[in-house]
Amino acid sequence: KEDSGPIVGQRTQKIRDAEPALKQGDAKAATTKIIAKDPITLQGNAYVSIIGRASQLSIQHALDLFRADKDRYPKDFDEFMTEIIKANNIALPKLPPYQDYAYDKKEHKLIILEYPDRK
């Protein structure tokens, strides 16, 4: 089981390639909507949803700048990691252990994968 310690204030550059993860079927694209059934879990769910959405927007901005400069998007996952994440020194807020960041090269965007079996 992965570390389930505190994630507030933690940063990561761990991003997966979305295509193989989605093809395996053990993950699905997560929603960034705030979902809570009770007021106790509302704050935690809101935090996870907000950091996920903010991360997606920051990566989208970097991708848009790359496209404006090179007139194309990164050709694959490796170029995305090198030219977007590492070149811009982007560190994303850490997600809960049941979620991972992933790059969707078909849609040219960062998504969040959710693994129900990790919950």
C-alpha atoms as a printed R data frame, in Angstrom:
    type eleno elety resid chain resno       x      y       z
1   ATOM     1    CA   LYS     A     1   0.000  0.000   0.000
2   ATOM     2    CA   GLU     A     2   1.250  3.485  -0.855
3   ATOM     3    CA   ASP     A     3   1.955  6.141   1.746
4   ATOM     4    CA   SER     A     4  -1.295  7.716   2.882
5   ATOM     5    CA   GLY     A     5   0.323 10.430   5.028
6   ATOM     6    CA   PRO     A     6  -0.473 14.125   4.774
7   ATOM     7    CA   ILE     A     7  -0.428 15.607   1.271
8   ATOM     8    CA   VAL     A     8  -1.043 19.278   2.057
9   ATOM     9    CA   GLY     A     9   1.987 21.283   0.952
10  ATOM    10    CA   GLN     A    10   3.722 18.265  -0.639
11  ATOM    11    CA   ARG     A    11   4.912 18.512  -4.274
12  ATOM    12    CA   THR     A    12   5.648 15.922  -6.965
13  ATOM    13    CA   GLN     A    13   6.821 15.537 -10.562
14  ATOM    14    CA   LYS     A    14   5.403 12.016 -10.799
15  ATOM    15    CA   ILE     A    15   3.259 11.905 -13.920
16  ATOM    16    CA   ARG     A    16   2.224  8.787 -15.816
17  ATOM    17    CA   ASP     A    17   1.547  8.200 -19.470
18  ATOM    18    CA   ALA     A    18  -2.265  8.089 -19.552
19  ATOM    19    CA   GLU     A    19  -2.666  5.750 -22.536
20  ATOM    20    CA   PRO     A    20  -1.278  2.507 -21.043
21  ATOM    21    CA   ALA     A    21  -2.846  3.208 -17.639
22  ATOM    22    CA   LEU     A    22  -6.306  3.653 -19.162
23  ATOM    23    CA   LYS     A    23  -5.919  0.652 -21.493
24  ATOM    24    CA   GLN     A    24  -5.180 -1.650 -18.547
25  ATOM    25    CA   GLY     A    25  -8.560 -0.731 -17.119
26  ATOM    26    CA   ASP     A    26  -7.527 -0.409 -13.479
27  ATOM    27    CA   ALA     A    27  -7.746  3.405 -13.649
28  ATOM    28    CA   LYS     A    28 -10.311  5.914 -14.829
29  ATOM    29    CA   ALA     A    29 -10.153  9.652 -15.418
30  ATOM    30    CA   ALA     A    30 -11.111 11.424 -12.201
31  ATOM    31    CA   THR     A    31 -13.490 14.328 -11.988
32  ATOM    32    CA   THR     A    32 -12.416 17.655 -10.519
33  ATOM    33    CA   LYS     A    33 -15.909 18.284  -9.176
34  ATOM    34    CA   ILE     A    34 -16.284 18.637  -5.440
35  ATOM    35    CA   ILE     A    35 -18.190 15.597  -4.210
36  ATOM    36    CA   ALA     A    36 -19.017 14.994  -0.562
37  ATOM    37    CA   LYS     A    37 -21.814 13.194   1.207
38  ATOM    38    CA   ASP     A    38 -21.243 14.842   4.567
39  ATOM    39    CA   PRO     A    39 -19.705 18.053   5.952
40  ATOM    40    CA   ILE     A    40 -16.771 16.186   7.516
41  ATOM    41    CA   THR     A    41 -15.353 14.971   4.184
42  ATOM    42    CA   LEU     A    42 -16.299 18.129   2.270
43  ATOM    43    CA   GLN     A    43 -13.080 20.046   3.055
44  ATOM    44    CA   GLY     A    44 -10.808 17.159   2.071
45  ATOM    45    CA   ASN     A    45 -12.681 16.523  -1.146
46  ATOM    46    CA   ALA     A    46 -12.703 20.243  -1.965
47  ATOM    47    CA   TYR     A    47  -8.935 20.475  -1.409
48  ATOM    48    CA   VAL     A    48  -8.203 17.494  -3.676
49  ATOM    49    CA   SER     A    49 -10.554 18.823  -6.382
50  ATOM    50    CA   ILE     A    50  -9.150 22.342  -6.282
51  ATOM    51    CA   ILE     A    51  -5.468 21.331  -6.393
52  ATOM    52    CA   GLY     A    52  -6.225 18.932  -9.234
53  ATOM    53    CA   ARG     A    53  -7.951 21.610 -11.298
54  ATOM    54    CA   ALA     A    54  -5.244 24.218 -10.580
55  ATOM    55    CA   SER     A    55  -2.559 21.735 -11.655
56  ATOM    56    CA   GLN     A    56  -4.371 20.989 -14.885
57  ATOM    57    CA   LEU     A    57  -4.631 24.708 -15.685
58  ATOM    58    CA   SER     A    58  -0.932 25.359 -15.011
59  ATOM    59    CA   ILE     A    59   0.111 22.484 -17.283
60  ATOM    60    CA   GLN     A    60  -2.336 23.641 -19.962
61  ATOM    61    CA   HIS     A    61  -0.709 27.075 -19.900
62  ATOM    62    CA   ALA     A    62   2.761 25.532 -20.356
63  ATOM    63    CA   LEU     A    63   1.420 23.373 -23.222
64  ATOM    64    CA   ASP     A    64  -0.136 26.420 -24.899
65  ATOM    65    CA   LEU     A    65   3.187 28.293 -24.691
66  ATOM    66    CA   PHE     A    66   5.013 25.261 -26.151
67  ATOM    67    CA   ARG     A    67   2.511 25.092 -29.019
68  ATOM    68    CA   ALA     A    68   2.812 28.831 -29.707
69  ATOM    69    CA   ASP     A    69   6.612 28.523 -29.851
70  ATOM    70    CA   LYS     A    70   6.923 25.278 -31.840
71  ATOM    71    CA   ASP     A    71   3.559 25.247 -33.688
72  ATOM    72    CA   ARG     A    72   2.808 21.770 -32.321
73  ATOM    73    CA   TYR     A    73   2.216 19.886 -29.087
74  ATOM    74    CA   PRO     A    74   4.785 17.491 -27.570
75  ATOM    75    CA   LYS     A    75   5.008 14.424 -29.814
76  ATOM    76    CA   ASP     A    76   5.014 11.908 -26.956
77  ATOM    77    CA   PHE     A    77   5.127 11.432 -23.197
78  ATOM    78    CA   ASP     A    78   8.927 11.718 -23.022
79  ATOM    79    CA   GLU     A    79   8.947 15.074 -24.817
80  ATOM    80    CA   PHE     A    80   6.129 16.280 -22.537
81  ATOM    81    CA   MET     A    81   8.171 15.391 -19.447
82  ATOM    82    CA   THR     A    82  11.365 16.964 -20.832
83  ATOM    83    CA   GLU     A    83   9.975 20.107 -22.494
84  ATOM    84    CA   ILE     A    84   7.023 20.907 -20.232
85  ATOM    85    CA   ILE     A    85   7.622 19.511 -16.741
86  ATOM    86    CA   LYS     A    86  11.407 19.509 -16.406
87  ATOM    87    CA   ALA     A    87  12.126 22.565 -18.589
88  ATOM    88    CA   ASN     A    88   9.644 24.645 -16.572
89  ATOM    89    CA   ASN     A    89  10.613 23.015 -13.257
90  ATOM    90    CA   ILE     A    90   6.954 22.259 -12.571
91  ATOM    91    CA   ALA     A    91   6.190 20.494  -9.306
92  ATOM    92    CA   LEU     A    92   2.539 19.648  -8.834
93  ATOM    93    CA   PRO     A    93   0.668 19.398  -5.544
94  ATOM    94    CA   LYS     A    94   0.708 15.815  -4.305
95  ATOM    95    CA   LEU     A    95  -2.531 13.885  -4.775
96  ATOM    96    CA   PRO     A    96  -4.048 11.284  -2.452
97  ATOM    97    CA   PRO     A    97  -2.606  7.769  -2.884
98  ATOM    98    CA   TYR     A    98  -5.611  6.625  -4.945
99  ATOM    99    CA   GLN     A    99  -4.917  9.236  -7.669
100 ATOM   100    CA   ASP     A   100  -2.061  9.936 -10.110
101 ATOM   101    CA   TYR     A   101  -1.348 12.675 -12.609
102 ATOM   102    CA   ALA     A   102  -1.172 11.487 -16.213
103 ATOM   103    CA   TYR     A   103  -0.485 13.095 -19.571
104 ATOM   104    CA   ASP     A   104  -3.098 12.435 -22.249
105 ATOM   105    CA   LYS     A   105  -1.157 12.942 -25.492
106 ATOM   106    CA   LYS     A   106  -4.254 12.559 -27.680
107 ATOM   107    CA   GLU     A   107  -6.005 15.447 -25.921
108 ATOM   108    CA   HIS     A   108  -2.754 17.299 -25.099
109 ATOM   109    CA   LYS     A   109  -3.616 17.786 -21.467
110 ATOM   110    CA   LEU     A   110  -2.899 16.700 -17.930
111 ATOM   111    CA   ILE     A   111  -5.554 14.452 -16.419
112 ATOM   112    CA   ILE     A   112  -5.946 12.843 -13.045
113 ATOM   113    CA   LEU     A   113  -6.342  9.087 -12.920
114 ATOM   114    CA   GLU     A   114  -8.235  7.478 -10.086
115 ATOM   115    CA   TYR     A   115  -7.580  3.909  -8.967
116 ATOM   116    CA   PRO     A   116 -10.675  2.620  -7.133
117 ATOM   117    CA   ASP     A   117  -8.783 -0.410  -5.768
118 ATOM   118    CA   ARG     A   118  -6.429  1.939  -3.850
119 ATOM   119    CA   LYS     A   119  -9.266  3.582  -1.900
